[in-house]
Short mmCIF file of C-alpha atoms in Angstrom, two decimals:
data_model
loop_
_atom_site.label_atom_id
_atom_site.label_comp_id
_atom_site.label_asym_id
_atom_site.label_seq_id
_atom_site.Cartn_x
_atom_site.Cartn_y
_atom_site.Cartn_z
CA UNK F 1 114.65 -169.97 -66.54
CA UNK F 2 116.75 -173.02 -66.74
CA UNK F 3 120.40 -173.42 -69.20
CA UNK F 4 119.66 -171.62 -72.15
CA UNK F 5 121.26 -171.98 -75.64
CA UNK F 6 121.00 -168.39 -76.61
CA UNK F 7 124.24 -167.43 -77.00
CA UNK F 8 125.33 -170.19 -79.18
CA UNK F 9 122.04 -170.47 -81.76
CA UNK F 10 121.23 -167.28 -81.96
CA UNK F 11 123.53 -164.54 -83.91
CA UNK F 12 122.89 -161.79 -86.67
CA UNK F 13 125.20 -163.67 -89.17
CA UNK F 14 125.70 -167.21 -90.50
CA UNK F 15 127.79 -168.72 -93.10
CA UNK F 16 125.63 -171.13 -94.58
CA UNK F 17 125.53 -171.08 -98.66
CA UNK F 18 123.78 -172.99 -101.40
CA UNK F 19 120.58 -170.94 -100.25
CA UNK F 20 118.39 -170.79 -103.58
CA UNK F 21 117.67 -167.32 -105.90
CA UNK F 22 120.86 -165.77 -104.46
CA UNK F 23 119.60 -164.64 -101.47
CA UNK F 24 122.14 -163.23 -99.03
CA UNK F 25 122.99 -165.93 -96.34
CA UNK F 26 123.78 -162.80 -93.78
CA UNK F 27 119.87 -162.79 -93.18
CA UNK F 28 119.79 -165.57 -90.63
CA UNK F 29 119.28 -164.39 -87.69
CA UNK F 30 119.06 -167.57 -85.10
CA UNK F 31 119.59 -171.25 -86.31
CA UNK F 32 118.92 -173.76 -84.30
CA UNK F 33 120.62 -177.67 -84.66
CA UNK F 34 116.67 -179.46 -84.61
CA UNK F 35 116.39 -183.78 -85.57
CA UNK F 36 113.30 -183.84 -87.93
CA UNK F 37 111.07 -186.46 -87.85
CA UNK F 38 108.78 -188.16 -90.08
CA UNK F 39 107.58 -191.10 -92.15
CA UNK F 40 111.33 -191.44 -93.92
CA UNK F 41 112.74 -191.41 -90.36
CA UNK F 42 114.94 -189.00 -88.37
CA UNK F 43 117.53 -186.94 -89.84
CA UNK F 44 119.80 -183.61 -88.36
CA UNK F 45 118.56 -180.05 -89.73
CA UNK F 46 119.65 -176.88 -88.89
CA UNK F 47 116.22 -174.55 -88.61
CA UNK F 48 116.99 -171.09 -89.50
CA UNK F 49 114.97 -168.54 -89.06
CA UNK F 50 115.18 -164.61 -91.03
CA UNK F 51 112.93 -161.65 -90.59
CA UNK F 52 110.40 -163.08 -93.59
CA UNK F 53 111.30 -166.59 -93.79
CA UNK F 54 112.12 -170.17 -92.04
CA UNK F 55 114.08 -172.91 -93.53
CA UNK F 56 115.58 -175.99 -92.97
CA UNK F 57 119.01 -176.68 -94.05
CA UNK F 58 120.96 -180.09 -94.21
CA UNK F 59 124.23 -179.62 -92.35
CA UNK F 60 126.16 -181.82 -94.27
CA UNK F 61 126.17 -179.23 -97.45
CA UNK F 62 124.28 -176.32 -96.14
CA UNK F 63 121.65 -177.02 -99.11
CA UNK F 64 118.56 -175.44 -97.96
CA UNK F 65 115.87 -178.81 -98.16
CA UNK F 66 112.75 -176.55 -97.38
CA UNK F 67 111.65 -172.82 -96.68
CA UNK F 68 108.17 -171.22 -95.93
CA UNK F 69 107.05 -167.81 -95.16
CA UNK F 70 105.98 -166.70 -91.76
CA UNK F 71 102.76 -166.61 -93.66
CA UNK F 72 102.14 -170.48 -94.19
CA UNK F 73 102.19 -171.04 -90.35
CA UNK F 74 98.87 -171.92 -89.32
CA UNK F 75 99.80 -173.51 -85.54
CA UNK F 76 101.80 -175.44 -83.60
CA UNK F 77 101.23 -178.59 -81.18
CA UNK F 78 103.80 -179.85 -78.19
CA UNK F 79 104.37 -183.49 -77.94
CA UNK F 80 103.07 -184.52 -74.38
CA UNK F 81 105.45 -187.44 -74.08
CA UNK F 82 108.73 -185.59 -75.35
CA UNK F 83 109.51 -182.41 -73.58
CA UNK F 84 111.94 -181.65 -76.54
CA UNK F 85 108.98 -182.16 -79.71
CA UNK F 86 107.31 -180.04 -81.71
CA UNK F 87 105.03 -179.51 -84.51
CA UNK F 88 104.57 -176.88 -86.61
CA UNK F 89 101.62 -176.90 -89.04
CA UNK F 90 101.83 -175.25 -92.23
CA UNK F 91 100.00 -174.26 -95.14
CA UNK F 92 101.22 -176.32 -98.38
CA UNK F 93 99.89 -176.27 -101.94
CA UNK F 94 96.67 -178.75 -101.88
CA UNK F 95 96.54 -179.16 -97.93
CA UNK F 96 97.98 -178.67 -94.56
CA UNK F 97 101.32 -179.80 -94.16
CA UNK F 98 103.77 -181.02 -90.62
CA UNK F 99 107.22 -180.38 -89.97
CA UNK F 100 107.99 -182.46 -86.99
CA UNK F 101 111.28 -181.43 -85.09
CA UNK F 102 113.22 -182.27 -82.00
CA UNK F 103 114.97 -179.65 -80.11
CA UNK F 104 116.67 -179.82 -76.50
CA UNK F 105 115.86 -176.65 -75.77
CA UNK F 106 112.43 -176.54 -77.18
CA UNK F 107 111.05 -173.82 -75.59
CA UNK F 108 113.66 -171.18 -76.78
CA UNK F 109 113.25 -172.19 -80.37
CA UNK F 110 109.32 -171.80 -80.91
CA UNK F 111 110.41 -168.24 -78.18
CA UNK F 112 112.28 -166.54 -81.23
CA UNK F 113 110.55 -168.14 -84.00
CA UNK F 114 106.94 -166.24 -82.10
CA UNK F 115 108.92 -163.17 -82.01
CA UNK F 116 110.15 -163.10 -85.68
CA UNK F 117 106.44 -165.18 -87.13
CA UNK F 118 105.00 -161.46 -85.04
CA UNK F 119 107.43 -158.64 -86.24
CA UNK F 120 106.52 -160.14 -89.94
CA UNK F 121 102.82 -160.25 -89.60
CA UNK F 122 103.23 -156.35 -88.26
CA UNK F 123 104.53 -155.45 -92.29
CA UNK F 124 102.61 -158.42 -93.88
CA UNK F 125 99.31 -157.96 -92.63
CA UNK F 126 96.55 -156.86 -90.42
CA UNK F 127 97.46 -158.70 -86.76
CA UNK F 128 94.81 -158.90 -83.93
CA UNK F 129 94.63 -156.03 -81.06
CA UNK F 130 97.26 -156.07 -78.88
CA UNK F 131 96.65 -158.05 -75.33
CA UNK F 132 98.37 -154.96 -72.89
CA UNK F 133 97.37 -152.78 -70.18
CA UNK F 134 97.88 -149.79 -68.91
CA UNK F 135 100.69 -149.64 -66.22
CA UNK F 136 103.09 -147.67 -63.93
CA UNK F 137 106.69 -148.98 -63.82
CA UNK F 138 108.73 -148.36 -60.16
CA UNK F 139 112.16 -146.67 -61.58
CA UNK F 140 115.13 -147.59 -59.49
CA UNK F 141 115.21 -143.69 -58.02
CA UNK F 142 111.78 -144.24 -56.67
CA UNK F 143 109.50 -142.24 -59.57
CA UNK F 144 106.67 -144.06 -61.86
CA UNK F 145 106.75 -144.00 -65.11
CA UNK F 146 103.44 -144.38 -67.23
CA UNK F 147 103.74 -147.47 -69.74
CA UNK F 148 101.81 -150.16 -71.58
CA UNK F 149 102.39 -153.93 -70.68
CA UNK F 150 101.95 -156.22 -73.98
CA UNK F 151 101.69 -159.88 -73.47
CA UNK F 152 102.84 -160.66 -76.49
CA UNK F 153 103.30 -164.49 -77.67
CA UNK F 154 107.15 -164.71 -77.09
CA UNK F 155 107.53 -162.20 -74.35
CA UNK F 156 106.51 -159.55 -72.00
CA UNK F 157 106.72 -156.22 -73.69
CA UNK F 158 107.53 -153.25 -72.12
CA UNK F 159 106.33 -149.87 -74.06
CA UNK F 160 106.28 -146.10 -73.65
CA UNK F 161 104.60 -143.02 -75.50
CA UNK F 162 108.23 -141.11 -76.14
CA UNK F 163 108.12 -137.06 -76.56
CA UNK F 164 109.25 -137.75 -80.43
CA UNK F 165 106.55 -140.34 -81.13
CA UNK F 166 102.78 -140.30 -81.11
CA UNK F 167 102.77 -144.16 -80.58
CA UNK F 168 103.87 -146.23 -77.69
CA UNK F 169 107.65 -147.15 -78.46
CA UNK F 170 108.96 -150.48 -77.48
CA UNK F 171 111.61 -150.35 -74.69
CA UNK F 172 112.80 -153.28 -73.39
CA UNK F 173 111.37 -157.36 -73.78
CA UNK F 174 111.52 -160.09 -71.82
CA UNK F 175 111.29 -163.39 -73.28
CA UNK F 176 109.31 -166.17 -71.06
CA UNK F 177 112.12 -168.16 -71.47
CA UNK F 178 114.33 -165.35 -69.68
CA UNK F 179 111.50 -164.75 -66.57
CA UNK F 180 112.70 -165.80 -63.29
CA UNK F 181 109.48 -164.74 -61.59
CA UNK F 182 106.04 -162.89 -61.72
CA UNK F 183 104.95 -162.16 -58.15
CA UNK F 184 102.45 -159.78 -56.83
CA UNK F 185 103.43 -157.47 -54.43
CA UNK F 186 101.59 -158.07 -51.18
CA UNK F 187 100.90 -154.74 -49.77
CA UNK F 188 99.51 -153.40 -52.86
CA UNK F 189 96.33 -154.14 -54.20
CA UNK F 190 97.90 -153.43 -57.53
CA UNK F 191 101.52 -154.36 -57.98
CA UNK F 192 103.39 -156.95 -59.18
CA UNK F 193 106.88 -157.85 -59.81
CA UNK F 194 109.06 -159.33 -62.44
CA UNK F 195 112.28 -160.94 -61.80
CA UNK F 196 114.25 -161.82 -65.11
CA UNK F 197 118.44 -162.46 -64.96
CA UNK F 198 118.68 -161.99 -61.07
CA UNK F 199 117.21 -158.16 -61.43
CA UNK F 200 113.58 -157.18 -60.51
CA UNK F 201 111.01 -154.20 -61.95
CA UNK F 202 108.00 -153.47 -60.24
CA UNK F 203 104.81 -152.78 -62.21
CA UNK F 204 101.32 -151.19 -60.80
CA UNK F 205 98.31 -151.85 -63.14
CA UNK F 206 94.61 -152.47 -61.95
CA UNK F 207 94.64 -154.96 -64.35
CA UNK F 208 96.85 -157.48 -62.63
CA UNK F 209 95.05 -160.66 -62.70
CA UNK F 210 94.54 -159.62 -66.54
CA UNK F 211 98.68 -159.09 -66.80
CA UNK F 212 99.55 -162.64 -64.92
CA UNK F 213 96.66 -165.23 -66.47
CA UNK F 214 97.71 -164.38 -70.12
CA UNK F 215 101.25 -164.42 -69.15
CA UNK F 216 100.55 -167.80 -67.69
CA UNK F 217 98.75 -168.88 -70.57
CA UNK F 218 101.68 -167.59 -73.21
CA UNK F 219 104.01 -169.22 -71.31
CA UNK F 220 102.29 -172.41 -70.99
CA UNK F 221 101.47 -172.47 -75.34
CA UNK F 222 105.72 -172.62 -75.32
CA UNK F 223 105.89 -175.11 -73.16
CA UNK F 224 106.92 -172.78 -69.56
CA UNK F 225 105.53 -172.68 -66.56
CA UNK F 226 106.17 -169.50 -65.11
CA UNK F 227 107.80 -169.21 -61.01
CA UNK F 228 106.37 -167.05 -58.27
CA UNK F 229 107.55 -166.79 -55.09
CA UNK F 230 104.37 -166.55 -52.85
CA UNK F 231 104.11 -162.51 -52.29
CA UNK F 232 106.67 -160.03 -52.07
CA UNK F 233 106.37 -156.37 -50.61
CA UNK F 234 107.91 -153.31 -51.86
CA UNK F 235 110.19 -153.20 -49.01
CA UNK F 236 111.64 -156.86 -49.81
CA UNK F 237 112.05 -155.71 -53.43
CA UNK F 238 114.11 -152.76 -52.70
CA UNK F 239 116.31 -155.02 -50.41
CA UNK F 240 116.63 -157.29 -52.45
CA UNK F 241 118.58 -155.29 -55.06
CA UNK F 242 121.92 -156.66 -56.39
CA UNK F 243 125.07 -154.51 -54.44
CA UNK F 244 127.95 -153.89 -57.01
CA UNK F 245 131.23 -153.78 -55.22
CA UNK F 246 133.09 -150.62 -55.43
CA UNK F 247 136.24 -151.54 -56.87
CA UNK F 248 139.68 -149.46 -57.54
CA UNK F 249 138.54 -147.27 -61.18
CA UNK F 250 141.87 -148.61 -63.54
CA UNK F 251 141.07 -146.55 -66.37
CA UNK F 252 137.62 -144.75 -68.22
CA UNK F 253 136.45 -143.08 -70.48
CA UNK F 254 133.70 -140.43 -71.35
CA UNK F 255 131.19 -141.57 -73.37
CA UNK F 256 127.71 -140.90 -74.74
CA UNK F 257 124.60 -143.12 -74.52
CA UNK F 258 122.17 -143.19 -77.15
CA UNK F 259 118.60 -144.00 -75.96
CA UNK F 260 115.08 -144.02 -77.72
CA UNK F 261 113.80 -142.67 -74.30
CA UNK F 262 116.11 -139.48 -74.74
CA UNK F 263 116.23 -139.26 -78.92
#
């Protein structure tokens, strides 16, 4: 998973102004401190990205030097001799356009800018099926839980059909960038595992070669090249489950959790 940056670039505020049209500078949602490169030479740019847009920014006065929609992206190429490169290609007024940009943590930056570039195309347009399958998901009190697996291009998406809703709701994500592991398990012709911030969830699906080679393949289009370690069996999986020390209760309080399993 390596040192990520996601704490510090990406927030739900921002205090940048000067942003054309008036628009309200609150709809950042990650920024990320890029070097873009081209013809003119290199030069510092913050990249923000919102729910319908992507701009670039000059930190010196916060003046916003480009923006596109999530519409104008057409692709994006890694540089093969600079692990911290990109390219993204972009539609312009006569032709095809390049925005060039160097980021340490490369991977992590084209991660959220997939997710948001998706979530827009789901209100902007018609987007391709889904790549999922049908799964089980091992709950930590031993029960399975029908779901759908999504590889989606930022993450691996975990979904359920909930009592209120007629369509599969999403529950939880993880990001390749935040995937410790995807392992099968060994003593099951259809299990797997997936280890992400030192936990683990086991998954059954008949379609696991389906599940791992496009999770290899999203991973690899960012830049990631995702761990295994060899074969696991259920047994190692439920040993291997972080122990919380009991420790003296100071003070509490009784609370409610809100849920869109139990809505």
């Amino acid at each position: 998973m390596g040192d990520s940056p996601r704490r510090l670039e990406i927030s739900h505020s921002s205090s940048f102004t000067g942003l054309p049209g008036g628009d309200n500078p609150d709809e950042f949602v990650a920024r990320f401190q890029t070097t873009k490169l081209s013809w003119k030479g290199k030069y510092e740019r913050i990249f923000a990205l919102s729910a319908t847009r992507f701009c670039t920014i000059d930190p010196k006065d916060f003046d916003v030097t480009n923006s596109w929609s999530y519409q104008s992206f057409v692709s994006f190429e890694l540089d093969l001799n600079d692990d911290h490169v990109f390219t993204l290609v972009l539609v312009g007024p006569k032709k095809e356009e390049q925005l060039k940009l160097r980021y340490k943590y490369r991977a992590y930056l084209l991660t959220e800018f997939l997710r948001l570039h998706t979530a827009n195309a789901q209100t902007t347009s018609q987007p391709p099926p889904p790549l999922q399958c049908k799964a089980t998901k091992l709950t930590r009190l031993g029960m399975e839980r029908e779901c759908i697996l999504e590889i989606a291009p930022d993450g691996l998406v975990y979904k359920e059909v909930l009592p209120t809703s007629q369509s599969a709701a999403v529950l939880e994500r993880f990001p390749y960038t935040d995937i410790d592991h995807i392992t099968p398990v060994s003593n099951s012709t259809t299990g797997c595992v997936v280890g992400y911030y030192g936990r683990q969830s086991v998954f059954f699906t008949t379609d696991r070669s389906f599940l791992f080679g496009n999770m290899d393949k999203a991973a690899a289009r960012v830049g990631l090249r995702l761990a295994t370690r060899g074969k696991l069996t259920l047994e190692q999986v439920a040993a291997d489950k972080p122990i919380l020390d009991v420790a003296e209760c100071i003070v509490q309080f009784p609370v409610q959790k809100f849920s869109r399993r139990h809505e």
